[in-house]
Every structure is written in structure tokens, then in C-alpha cells.
Coordinates of C-alpha atoms and ligand atoms in Angstrom, one line a residue:
X657 CA 6.4 -272.3 -125.5
X658 CA 7.8 -269.8 -128.0
X659 CA 11.6 -269.6 -128.6
X660 CA 11.5 -266.1 -127.1
X661 CA 10.2 -267.5 -123.9
X662 CA 12.8 -270.2 -124.0
X663 CA 15.6 -267.7 -124.3
X664 CA 14.0 -265.6 -121.5
X665 CA 13.9 -268.7 -119.2
X666 CA 17.5 -269.6 -120.1
X667 CA 18.6 -266.1 -119.4
X668 CA 16.8 -266.1 -116.1
X669 CA 18.4 -269.4 -115.1
X670 CA 21.9 -268.1 -116.1
X671 CA 21.3 -265.0 -114.0
X672 CA 20.3 -267.1 -111.0
X673 CA 23.3 -269.4 -111.4
X674 CA 25.5 -266.3 -111.7
X675 CA 24.0 -264.6 -108.6
X676 CA 24.1 -267.8 -106.5
X677 CA 27.8 -268.2 -107.5
X678 CA 28.5 -264.6 -106.5
X679 CA 26.8 -265.0 -103.1
X680 CA 28.7 -268.2 -102.5
X681 CA 32.0 -266.5 -103.2
X682 CA 31.0 -263.8 -100.7
X683 CA 30.1 -266.5 -98.1
X684 CA 33.5 -268.0 -98.7
X685 CA 35.1 -264.5 -98.2
X686 CA 33.2 -263.7 -95.0
X687 CA 33.8 -267.2 -93.6
X688 CA 37.3 -266.1 -92.8
X689 CA 39.0 -267.6 -96.0
X690 CA 39.9 -264.1 -97.0
X691 CA 41.5 -261.3 -94.9
X692 CA 39.5 -258.6 -96.7
X693 CA 36.0 -258.0 -95.5
X694 CA 32.9 -257.8 -97.6
X695 CA 29.6 -256.3 -96.6
X696 CA 26.1 -256.1 -98.0
X697 CA 24.8 -252.5 -97.9
X698 CA 21.1 -252.2 -96.9
X699 CA 19.9 -255.5 -98.4
X700 CA 20.8 -259.1 -99.0
X701 CA 19.1 -261.8 -101.0
X702 CA 19.9 -265.3 -99.9
X703 CA 20.7 -267.8 -102.7
X704 CA 18.6 -270.9 -102.8
X705 CA 21.3 -273.3 -101.8
X706 CA 22.5 -272.1 -98.5
X707 CA 22.6 -273.7 -95.0
X708 CA 20.9 -272.1 -92.0
X709 CA 24.3 -271.4 -90.4
X710 CA 25.5 -269.6 -93.5
X711 CA 22.3 -267.5 -93.4
X712 CA 23.1 -266.3 -89.9
X713 CA 26.7 -265.6 -90.9
X714 CA 25.7 -263.6 -93.8
X715 CA 23.2 -261.6 -91.7
X716 CA 26.2 -260.4 -89.7
X717 CA 27.6 -258.7 -92.8
X718 CA 24.6 -256.5 -93.6
X719 CA 25.4 -252.9 -93.0
X720 CA 23.6 -249.5 -93.1
X721 CA 23.9 -247.1 -96.0
X722 CA 25.8 -243.9 -95.2
X723 CA 22.5 -241.9 -94.8
X724 CA 21.1 -244.6 -92.4
X725 CA 24.3 -244.4 -90.4
X726 CA 24.3 -240.6 -90.2
X727 CA 20.6 -240.8 -89.1
X728 CA 21.4 -243.4 -86.4
X729 CA 24.1 -241.1 -85.0
X730 CA 21.6 -238.3 -84.3
X731 CA 20.1 -240.5 -81.5
X732 CA 17.4 -238.0 -80.5
X733 CA 15.2 -236.2 -83.0
X734 CA 12.2 -234.0 -82.5
X735 CA 8.8 -234.1 -84.2
X736 CA 6.6 -231.0 -84.4
X737 CA 2.9 -231.4 -84.9
X738 CA 1.5 -228.0 -85.8
X739 CA -1.2 -227.1 -88.3
X740 CA -4.9 -226.7 -88.7
X741 CA -5.6 -229.1 -85.8
X742 CA -3.7 -226.7 -83.4
X743 CA -6.5 -224.2 -84.1
X744 CA -9.5 -226.6 -84.1
X745 CA -8.3 -228.5 -81.0
X746 CA -8.3 -231.8 -82.9
X747 CA -6.0 -234.7 -83.6
X748 CA -7.4 -235.6 -87.0
X749 CA -9.1 -232.9 -89.0
X750 CA -11.7 -233.7 -91.7
X751 CA -10.3 -231.5 -94.5
X752 CA -13.3 -229.1 -94.5
X753 CA -11.7 -226.6 -92.1
X754 CA -11.7 -223.0 -93.1
X755 CA -8.1 -221.7 -93.8
X756 CA -9.1 -218.5 -92.0
X757 CA -8.8 -220.5 -88.7
X758 CA -5.0 -220.8 -89.1
X759 CA -3.7 -217.7 -87.4
X760 CA -0.9 -218.0 -84.9
X761 CA -0.6 -214.8 -82.9
X762 CA 3.1 -214.9 -82.0
X763 CA 4.7 -217.4 -84.3
X764 CA 8.4 -217.9 -83.7
X765 CA 10.2 -220.8 -85.3
X766 CA 13.5 -219.8 -83.6
X767 CA 11.9 -220.4 -80.2
X768 CA 11.2 -224.0 -81.3
X769 CA 14.6 -224.6 -82.8
X770 CA 16.6 -223.0 -80.0
X771 CA 14.8 -225.1 -77.4
X772 CA 15.2 -228.3 -79.3
X773 CA 18.8 -227.8 -80.3
X774 CA 19.8 -226.9 -76.7
X775 CA 18.1 -230.0 -75.4
X776 CA 20.2 -232.2 -77.7
X777 CA 17.9 -233.0 -80.6
X778 CA 19.4 -233.6 -84.0
X779 CA 16.7 -233.4 -86.7
X780 CA 13.5 -231.4 -86.5
X781 CA 10.6 -233.0 -88.4
X782 CA 7.7 -230.7 -89.2
X783 CA 4.2 -231.7 -90.2
X784 CA 4.2 -229.9 -93.5
X785 CA 0.8 -231.5 -94.2
X786 CA -1.3 -233.6 -91.9
X787 CA -4.3 -235.8 -92.8
X788 CA -6.6 -232.7 -93.1
X789 CA -4.6 -231.6 -96.2
X790 CA -3.8 -228.1 -95.0
X791 CA -0.3 -227.2 -96.3
X792 CA 2.0 -225.1 -94.1
X793 CA 3.8 -223.8 -97.2
X794 CA 2.3 -221.8 -100.1
X795 CA 2.0 -224.7 -102.5
X796 CA 0.9 -224.5 -106.1
X797 CA -1.1 -227.7 -105.7
X798 CA -4.0 -226.4 -103.7
X799 CA -5.5 -223.3 -102.2
X800 CA -5.9 -225.1 -98.9
X801 CA -2.7 -223.7 -97.4
X802 CA -1.2 -220.9 -95.4
X803 CA -1.6 -218.7 -98.5
X804 CA -5.3 -218.6 -97.9
X805 CA -5.0 -217.8 -94.2
X806 CA -4.9 -214.4 -92.4
X807 CA -1.4 -215.3 -90.9
X808 CA 1.2 -212.8 -92.3
X809 CA -1.6 -211.6 -94.6
X810 CA -1.4 -214.9 -96.6
X811 CA 2.3 -214.2 -97.3
X812 CA 3.7 -216.6 -94.6
X813 CA 5.5 -219.9 -95.1
X814 CA 5.9 -222.0 -92.0
X815 CA 8.2 -224.5 -93.7
X816 CA 10.5 -221.7 -94.8
X817 CA 10.7 -220.1 -91.4
X818 CA 11.4 -223.4 -89.6
X819 CA 14.0 -224.4 -92.1
X820 CA 15.7 -220.9 -91.8
X821 CA 15.8 -221.3 -88.1
X822 CA 17.2 -224.8 -88.4
X823 CA 20.0 -223.5 -90.7
X824 CA 20.7 -220.6 -88.3
X825 CA 21.1 -222.9 -85.2
X826 CA 22.6 -225.8 -87.2
X827 CA 19.8 -228.2 -86.7
X828 CA 18.9 -230.8 -89.4
X829 CA 15.4 -230.7 -90.9
X830 CA 12.8 -233.2 -92.0
X831 CA 9.3 -233.2 -93.3
X832 CA 6.2 -235.1 -92.5
X833 CA 3.9 -235.2 -95.6
X834 CA 0.8 -237.2 -95.0
X835 CA -0.2 -239.3 -98.0
X836 CA -3.7 -239.6 -96.6
X837 CA -5.3 -236.2 -97.6
X838 CA -8.9 -235.6 -96.6
X839 CA -9.1 -232.3 -98.5
X840 CA -7.7 -233.0 -101.9
X841 CA -10.5 -233.5 -104.4
X842 CA -8.4 -235.9 -106.4
X843 CA -7.9 -238.3 -103.5
X844 CA -9.3 -241.6 -104.6
X845 CA -8.5 -241.0 -108.2
X846 CA -5.2 -242.8 -107.8
X847 CA -3.1 -241.5 -110.7
X848 CA -4.3 -237.9 -110.3
X849 CA -3.7 -237.8 -106.6
X850 CA -0.3 -239.5 -106.9
X851 CA 0.7 -236.8 -109.3
X852 CA -0.4 -234.1 -106.8
X853 CA 1.5 -235.8 -104.0
X854 CA 4.6 -236.0 -106.2
X855 CA 4.2 -232.3 -106.9
X856 CA 4.0 -231.5 -103.2
X857 CA 7.1 -233.7 -102.5
X858 CA 8.9 -232.0 -105.3
X859 CA 8.1 -228.5 -104.0
X860 CA 9.3 -229.4 -100.5
X861 CA 12.4 -231.3 -101.6
X862 CA 13.5 -228.7 -104.2
X863 CA 12.8 -225.3 -102.6
X864 CA 14.1 -225.6 -99.0
X865 CA 17.7 -226.8 -99.2
X866 CA 18.9 -229.9 -97.4
X867 CA 16.3 -232.3 -96.0
X868 CA 17.4 -235.1 -93.8
X869 CA 14.3 -237.2 -93.2
X870 CA 11.0 -237.7 -95.1
X871 CA 8.3 -239.2 -92.8
X872 CA 5.8 -241.0 -94.8
X873 CA 2.9 -241.9 -92.5
X874 CA 1.0 -245.1 -92.9
X875 CA -2.4 -243.9 -91.5
X876 CA -5.3 -244.1 -93.8
X877 CA -8.7 -243.7 -92.2
X878 CA -12.0 -245.0 -93.4
X879 CA -13.0 -243.3 -96.6
X880 CA -16.1 -243.8 -98.9
X881 CA -15.4 -246.4 -101.6
X882 CA -14.9 -243.8 -104.3
X883 CA -12.1 -242.3 -102.3
X884 CA -9.9 -245.4 -101.9
X885 CA -6.5 -244.4 -103.0
X886 CA -3.6 -246.6 -104.2
X887 CA -0.4 -244.9 -103.5
X888 CA 2.5 -245.1 -106.0
X889 CA 5.2 -245.7 -103.4
X890 CA 7.8 -246.6 -105.9
X891 CA 7.4 -243.2 -107.6
X892 CA 7.4 -241.4 -104.3
X893 CA 10.7 -243.1 -103.4
X894 CA 12.2 -242.1 -106.7
X895 CA 11.4 -238.5 -106.2
X896 CA 12.9 -238.4 -102.7
X897 CA 16.1 -240.4 -103.7
X898 CA 16.6 -238.1 -106.7
X899 CA 16.0 -234.7 -105.0
X900 CA 17.4 -235.5 -101.6
X901 CA 19.8 -238.4 -101.8
X902 CA 20.9 -237.9 -98.2
X903 CA 17.4 -238.0 -96.7
X904 CA 16.2 -241.2 -95.0
X905 CA 12.7 -242.3 -95.9
X906 CA 10.8 -243.3 -92.7
X907 CA 7.9 -245.5 -91.7
X908 CA 6.3 -246.3 -95.1
X909 CA 9.8 -245.5 -96.4
X910 CA 12.4 -248.3 -96.5
X911 CA 15.3 -246.6 -94.6
X912 CA 13.8 -246.2 -91.1
X913 CA 11.3 -248.5 -89.5
X914 CA 8.4 -247.6 -87.2
X915 CA 9.1 -249.4 -83.9
X916 CA 5.5 -250.6 -83.6
X917 CA 4.1 -248.5 -80.7
X918 CA 3.7 -244.9 -79.7
X919 CA 4.7 -245.4 -76.0
X920 CA 8.3 -244.6 -76.4
X921 CA 9.8 -248.1 -76.1
X922 CA 11.9 -250.2 -78.4
X923 CA 12.1 -254.0 -77.8
X924 CA 14.5 -255.5 -75.3
X925 CA 15.9 -257.3 -78.4
X926 CA 16.0 -254.8 -81.2
X927 CA 17.6 -255.9 -84.5
X928 CA 18.4 -253.5 -87.3
X929 CA 18.8 -256.6 -89.5
X930 CA 15.3 -257.9 -90.4
X931 CA 13.3 -259.4 -93.2
X932 CA 10.6 -256.7 -92.6
X933 CA 9.9 -254.1 -95.2
X934 CA 7.0 -251.6 -95.4
X935 CA 3.9 -252.8 -97.0
X936 CA 4.2 -250.9 -100.3
X937 CA 3.3 -253.6 -102.9
X938 CA 1.6 -256.9 -103.2
X939 CA 4.8 -259.0 -103.2
X940 CA 6.0 -257.3 -100.0
X941 CA 2.7 -257.6 -98.3
X942 CA 2.6 -261.4 -99.2
X943 CA 6.2 -261.9 -97.9
X944 CA 5.5 -260.1 -94.6
X945 CA 2.4 -262.3 -94.2
X946 CA 4.3 -265.5 -95.0
X947 CA 6.8 -264.6 -92.3
X948 CA 4.0 -263.4 -89.9
X949 CA 5.8 -260.1 -89.4
X950 CA 4.6 -256.4 -89.1
X951 CA 6.3 -253.4 -87.5
X952 CA 4.6 -254.3 -84.2
X953 CA 5.7 -258.0 -84.2
X954 CA 7.6 -259.2 -81.2
X955 CA 10.4 -260.8 -83.2
X956 CA 11.9 -259.1 -86.2
X957 CA 15.4 -260.5 -86.2
X958 CA 15.9 -263.8 -84.4
X959 CA 17.8 -266.7 -85.9
X960 CA 14.6 -268.6 -86.3
X961 CA 13.1 -265.8 -88.4
X962 CA 16.3 -265.3 -90.5
X963 CA 16.3 -269.0 -91.4
X964 CA 12.8 -268.6 -92.8
X965 CA 13.6 -265.4 -94.7
X966 CA 14.5 -265.0 -98.4
X967 CA 15.9 -261.5 -98.0
X968 CA 17.2 -259.3 -95.2
X969 CA 17.4 -255.6 -94.9
X970 CA 19.1 -253.0 -92.7
X971 CA 16.0 -251.4 -91.4
X972 CA 16.5 -249.7 -88.0
X973 CA 13.9 -248.7 -85.5
X974 CA 12.6 -245.2 -84.8
X975 CA 10.6 -244.6 -81.6
X976 CA 8.0 -241.8 -82.0
X977 CA 6.3 -240.6 -78.9
X978 CA 4.7 -237.4 -77.7
X979 CA 5.7 -235.2 -74.8
X980 CA 1.9 -234.7 -74.2
X981 CA -0.9 -237.3 -74.6
X982 CA -1.8 -236.0 -78.1
X983 CA 0.4 -235.0 -81.0
X984 CA -1.2 -231.6 -81.5
X985 CA -1.6 -228.9 -78.8
X986 CA -4.7 -229.2 -76.6
X987 CA -5.1 -226.7 -73.7
X988 CA -6.8 -229.4 -71.6
X989 CA -3.5 -231.4 -71.7
X990 CA -1.4 -228.6 -70.1
X991 CA -1.1 -230.6 -66.9
X992 CA -0.2 -233.9 -68.6
X993 CA 3.3 -233.3 -69.9
X994 CA 5.5 -236.3 -69.4
X995 CA 7.7 -236.1 -66.3
X996 CA 11.5 -236.1 -66.3
X997 CA 11.3 -239.6 -64.9
X998 CA 9.1 -240.8 -67.8
X999 CA 11.4 -239.1 -70.4
X1000 CA 14.5 -240.6 -68.9
X1001 CA 12.8 -244.0 -68.9
X1002 CA 11.9 -243.5 -72.6
X1003 CA 15.5 -242.5 -73.3
X1004 CA 16.8 -245.7 -71.8
X1005 CA 14.2 -247.8 -73.7
X1006 CA 14.7 -246.1 -77.1
X1007 CA 18.2 -244.7 -77.6
X1008 CA 19.4 -247.3 -75.0
X1009 CA 17.9 -250.1 -77.1
X1010 CA 19.4 -249.6 -80.5
X1011 CA 16.7 -247.2 -81.7
X1012 CA 16.5 -243.5 -82.5
X1013 CA 14.1 -241.4 -80.3
X1014 CA 11.6 -239.1 -82.1
X1015 CA 10.1 -237.0 -79.4
X1016 CA 7.1 -234.9 -80.4
X1017 CA 6.4 -231.4 -79.2
X1018 CA 3.2 -229.3 -79.8
X1019 CA 3.4 -225.6 -80.4
X1020 CA 0.2 -223.8 -79.2
X1021 CA -2.1 -221.3 -81.0
X1022 CA 0.4 -218.6 -80.4
X1023 CA 2.8 -220.6 -82.5
X1024 CA 5.1 -221.1 -79.5
X1025 CA 6.1 -224.0 -77.5
X1026 CA 4.4 -223.6 -74.1
X1027 CA 6.7 -222.5 -71.3
X1028 CA 6.1 -225.7 -69.3
X1029 CA 7.1 -227.8 -72.2
X1030 CA 10.2 -225.7 -72.8
X1031 CA 11.3 -226.1 -69.2
X1032 CA 10.8 -229.9 -69.3
X1033 CA 12.8 -230.2 -72.5
X1034 CA 15.6 -228.1 -71.0
X1035 CA 15.5 -230.3 -67.9
X1036 CA 15.6 -233.5 -69.9
X1037 CA 18.4 -232.2 -72.2
X1038 CA 20.5 -231.2 -69.2
X1039 CA 19.9 -234.5 -67.4
X1040 CA 21.0 -236.6 -70.4
X1041 CA 24.0 -234.4 -71.2
X1042 CA 25.3 -234.2 -67.6
X1043 CA 24.7 -238.0 -67.0
X1044 CA 26.4 -239.2 -70.2
X1045 CA 29.1 -236.5 -70.7
X1046 CA 31.7 -238.0 -68.5
X1047 CA 32.6 -241.6 -69.1
X1048 CA 34.0 -243.1 -65.9
X1049 CA 36.1 -245.8 -67.7
X1050 CA 39.7 -245.6 -68.6
X1051 CA 40.1 -246.6 -72.3
X1052 CA 36.3 -247.0 -72.9
X1053 CA 36.8 -245.8 -76.5
X1054 CA 39.4 -248.5 -77.4
X1055 CA 37.7 -250.8 -79.9
X1056 CA 38.1 -254.5 -79.6
X1057 CA 36.9 -257.6 -81.4
X1058 CA 36.1 -261.0 -79.9
X1059 CA 34.6 -264.4 -80.6
X1060 CA 31.8 -265.8 -78.6
X1061 CA 32.7 -266.0 -74.9
X1062 CA 35.4 -263.3 -75.1
X1063 CA 35.6 -260.6 -72.5
X1064 CA 37.4 -257.3 -71.7
X1065 CA 38.0 -255.6 -68.3
X1066 CA 37.9 -251.9 -67.8
X1067 CA 39.3 -249.8 -64.9
X1068 CA 37.3 -246.9 -63.6
X1069 CA 39.2 -243.6 -63.4
X1070 CA 38.7 -244.0 -59.6
X1071 CA 36.7 -246.2 -57.3
X1072 CA 33.2 -244.7 -58.0
X1073 CA 29.5 -245.3 -57.9
X1074 CA 27.9 -246.3 -61.2
X1075 CA 24.4 -247.6 -62.2
X1076 CA 24.6 -247.6 -66.0
X1077 CA 26.7 -249.3 -68.6
X1078 CA 26.7 -248.2 -72.2
X1079 CA 27.8 -250.5 -75.1
X1080 CA 28.2 -249.8 -78.8
X1081 CA 28.9 -252.1 -81.6
X1082 CA 30.6 -250.8 -84.8
X1083 CA 27.5 -251.2 -86.9
X1084 CA 29.6 -250.2 -90.0
X1085 CA 30.6 -253.9 -89.7
X1086 CA 27.1 -255.1 -89.0
X1087 CA 25.0 -255.9 -86.0
X1088 CA 26.1 -259.2 -84.4
X1089 CA 25.9 -259.5 -80.7
X1090 CA 23.1 -261.6 -79.4
X1091 CA 23.8 -261.5 -75.7
X1092 CA 26.2 -260.0 -73.3
X1093 CA 26.9 -259.8 -69.6
X1094 CA 28.4 -257.2 -67.3
X1095 CA 30.2 -257.8 -64.0
X1096 CA 31.8 -255.5 -61.4
X1097 CA 34.8 -256.4 -59.3
X1098 CA 33.9 -256.5 -55.7
X1099 CA 36.7 -257.4 -53.2
X1100 CA 38.4 -260.5 -54.6
X1101 CA 35.6 -261.6 -56.8
X1102 CA 33.1 -260.5 -59.4
X1103 CA 29.5 -259.6 -59.0
X1104 CA 27.1 -259.8 -61.9
X1105 CA 25.5 -256.4 -62.6
X1106 CA 23.2 -257.6 -65.4
X1107 CA 22.9 -259.0 -68.9
X1108 CA 21.2 -258.2 -72.1
X1109 CA 20.6 -259.4 -75.6
X1110 CA 21.2 -257.1 -78.6
X1111 CA 23.6 -254.2 -78.6
X1112 CA 23.6 -252.6 -82.1
X1113 CA 24.4 -248.9 -82.3
X1114 CA 23.9 -248.3 -78.6
X1115 CA 22.7 -250.3 -75.6
X1116 CA 22.2 -249.0 -72.0
X1117 CA 22.1 -251.4 -69.1
X1118 CA 20.7 -250.0 -65.9
X1119 CA 21.3 -251.6 -62.5
X1120 CA 21.3 -250.6 -58.8
X1121 CA 24.1 -248.3 -57.6
X1122 CA 27.3 -250.1 -57.1
X1123 CA 30.8 -248.8 -56.0
X1124 CA 33.6 -250.4 -57.9
X1125 CA 36.9 -249.8 -59.6
X1126 CA 36.7 -252.4 -62.4
X1127 CA 34.1 -253.8 -64.7
X1128 CA 34.1 -256.7 -67.1
X1129 CA 32.1 -257.0 -70.4
X1130 CA 31.5 -260.6 -71.7
X1131 CA 30.1 -261.3 -75.2
X1132 CA 28.1 -264.4 -74.6
X1133 CA 26.7 -265.0 -78.1
X1134 CA 27.4 -263.4 -81.4
X1135 CA 26.7 -264.1 -85.0
X1136 CA 30.3 -263.6 -86.0
X1137 CA 33.3 -261.9 -84.4
X1138 CA 31.8 -259.0 -82.4
X1139 CA 33.2 -255.5 -83.0
X1140 CA 32.9 -253.5 -79.8
X1141 CA 33.4 -249.8 -80.5
X1142 CA 32.8 -248.1 -77.2
X1143 CA 32.0 -248.9 -73.6
X1144 CA 31.0 -246.4 -70.9
X1145 CA 30.1 -246.4 -67.2
X1146 CA 27.9 -243.7 -65.8
X1147 CA 26.0 -242.6 -62.7
X1148 CA 22.4 -241.5 -63.5
X1149 CA 21.1 -239.5 -60.5
X1150 CA 17.5 -240.1 -59.3
X1151 CA 15.2 -238.0 -61.5
X1152 CA 13.2 -236.8 -58.5
X1153 CA 16.3 -235.3 -56.9
X1154 CA 17.4 -233.8 -60.2
X1155 CA 14.0 -232.2 -60.9
X1156 CA 13.9 -230.6 -57.4
X1157 CA 17.4 -229.1 -57.7
X1158 CA 17.2 -227.6 -61.2
Ligands
FUL1319 C1 0.0 -241.2 -87.0 C2 -1.0 -240.1 -87.4 O1 -2.3 -240.6 -87.7 C3 -1.1 -239.2 -86.1 O2 -2.0 -238.2 -86.2 C4 0.3 -238.7 -85.9 O3 0.7 -237.8 -86.9 C5 1.3 -239.8 -85.8 C6 2.8 -239.4 -85.6 O4 1.2 -240.7 -86.9 O5 0.0 -242.2 -88.0

């Protein structure tokens, strides 16, 4: 071994000893020996010498970055799939489509944005480029774009019009830019295509103002061997972080995680604290394999998993699901729009399970959201707003902290019928609650309304209608002192009745 190598190893050892010491000091601080609280933002590497209990305790001190927190607060976002596939009636184009096919007859981005904003959606994410490679903005990287289409005589820019409408109606904006590109000639020549992709990202993230989310899709279909592409994720991340430091990077990005299905449901137990990371390099792929985890895994955050992990991340779930069976518009699906009942169920199982809902809508060949879809979105937005606008509890917003087993009672404003309880943890102090229980006072005693596992940013518990004047929330298990931020009681009317009356 050369003396250089010796110095290198000694430095490495010193660094490890130093980091271990640092983490141990932090453990000491979070163990209650210090009044001041310390948190780990976004990621946390465990030192080698640490007990299982200490690992669980540290997991309770992992918190979101401010952009992750802002994103979580949006609760409901909208996806828009619009592009070449809208005109070819396909879900996945092959990249050989003639740009002349792209010609919406009554394109109106304001109609999309007004509808979505009124329905309560926070960010609008547009498919700037899908797998077929057709770009909805006049890019310098390819002629396969709106600039070669007859729409607005080749002078149009869908991204610009949607972003302008978002600014006008105060909606946040995000982009979906598919890494898989079936049109780009350079696809498969890795450095060359990566440079093209970076140029596309740069155009979109430099020329359209504030961008709040960049959706990096993981789909990569079968391609001939000479077109197998190695993406340079690290470089993509750098461009996004530099140009739009407030944007979250989703799915193949490391700020927001794909929930693992496209049905609209998060898990009953949904942890934002997890060892999972997107499969962007060999080391990450190996670590995910060692732990046996993937976005669709049943368990992403249990104590058993944490004990086996080397690192943990704040990596919250996003639930993407479409209002129609497909992502793009297909006339034959006009009768298959999700019912209000299905949408409300999705809301309870996404927003109500510590995830953010990303509901997709599909403008048609006119460039408009079909009237039936607009009506359904209106109905859904009104249902959610009217159900959750009025909290029936006195002092629901008074924050409290408790150890395992602690509880708090809440009076209702008046004796009233309820069927939903909403709970929120203060995730700025971590996600900690592992199980809770809700009871209602009935006569002289208490009746159990239900129980659940994780809370996180928001948890909704649904039960049969009950008339009561007092409820009790008990924190059964928690990884450290639980910080409850907000509790609500609501009455959600039957969706059938609601649909008939509105
Ligand atoms: C997937 C894509 O392959 C679908 O076409 C769609 O865009 C969906 C949201 O993501 O990975």
C-alpha cells in the first residue's frame, strides 16, 4: 500500500469517527438531554454503532425540506395528459407521428386552469413531452414539436399558454418531461441524448417562470439494443436544483415518491420516512435490493425495516390516478369517467392517508376538457370543500404533544352527527405516530369509533354516522413524543344524495 493510500484511509477513518461522534451527540440531544430540538432535513445516515431503539428514535427527527413541506400542503394536484396521443387516440405513441396531426380546434388553457383551480387543485402538471417525443413548446432541440404543426400556424406554445393561465388564476405549475423518447435520434447514444434532455430541461426551467414540480417518469419500454439509454440522473437533478430550487423532483426524482399503483390509493400505513430512494445508480439499486423494497412494496417504513436500514430519507408519497381509464383522451371512454363516489373514496385513501393526490384529466382534440369531466370535477371540488370547510370541534386547532398512551378530549360545537375524523401531525417535527384510536362519548361511557396506524401530514378516519357531543383521541404508539397539530370532526354526506341534488 502506498503512503498516499495510507493517508487516504486514515483520513477516511477520521472522517467516520468524526461523523459517528456527531450523530451520537445528536442522539444525546434528541434523547431529551437537551431542551433544544435538532432535526435531520431530508436524509439521515446511521452511524455504525447504534442500537435499534436509537435508530427508531432518530427516525422520529427526520423532517421535510421546505419545498417538500410546501408541496405536501397542496394536498390535491392535477395532471394533464395532452399531446400527440390525443390526436392519434393512443396511450403510448411510437415517435413516428406526423406533427401535422397536432391541431386542436378550440384550444383554451384558461378553461383547464379555471376548472382545476375552482375544484381545489394546487399544482397543474403538464405533459410537456410524453414518450413519443413530441414537444408542446417550440424547443431548439428538435423539429418534432408544436412549431412543426399547423396549430396557430406553427407559432403556438402550449407550455406558455398553460403557464400564463396558471399565473392568471394563481395556480402552481409543474412539468412532466419523459426521459424515454422514442423520437429523438440520439436516444441510446447516452451522452448525446443526456445532453439533449438537459437542454430540454434547461429551456423549460429557464423560460417559463416559477416551476413547482418536475415529474420524471420511470417508464422505459422495450427498445432495440442499440437504443438502450443510460440516463444521467445526477446531472438532471443538478439542472433542476440550480434552475428551480423550489421545485420538487418526483418519481425518479428524490423529493416525491410514486405511491406504487395507479388506482388512487395510498397504504393504510404510509410513512414519509423510509429507506427507499429512486433507482438512479448502482449503489441505490443494490441497497433497495438488499432491503427488498421498491415503490410498490407493502412496507416502506416499519420499525423492522428501519432497523435493517443504513440511511433514511424524507420521501413522501404521491398518488397519481386518472379521472378516465386512460391518461390521454379517448372518445370511447366518454362514459367511463370516475363517479363522485369513486373520487371521494380516492380522496380518503390518498389525501386521507398521508399522501398527495395527483388526479389526471384529459383535454380532447378541441383542446378543451370535455363538459362531463368539467362537471364531475366541479362536483368533486364542491363536495370536498363543503364537507371539510366547517370543523365541528371546539379547539380542534390547538396543538398538543403527548407520550405514548396520552389522549385529549374535544367538545363538539353542539351535539351533532359526524362520520369522519381528521388528524394532522406537525411534520415539521417529524412523522412519529404509529397507531391511534378515536372514541365518542355516548351517554355515560365511551364508544370506539375506530383506530388507525400512521397519521403524518393528514389522516382521515371514516366510520358510521354517530351523534355525539365529545370525542377522544388516544395516541397508542409513537416513536417519540407525538406532536398533534390539528384535529377535526366532519359529516360527509352520502355521495349518491349529493350527486342527485347538485
Ligand atoms: C407512466 C406513463 O408510461 C404513462 O403513459 C403515464 O404518463 C403515467 C402517468 O406514467 O409511467
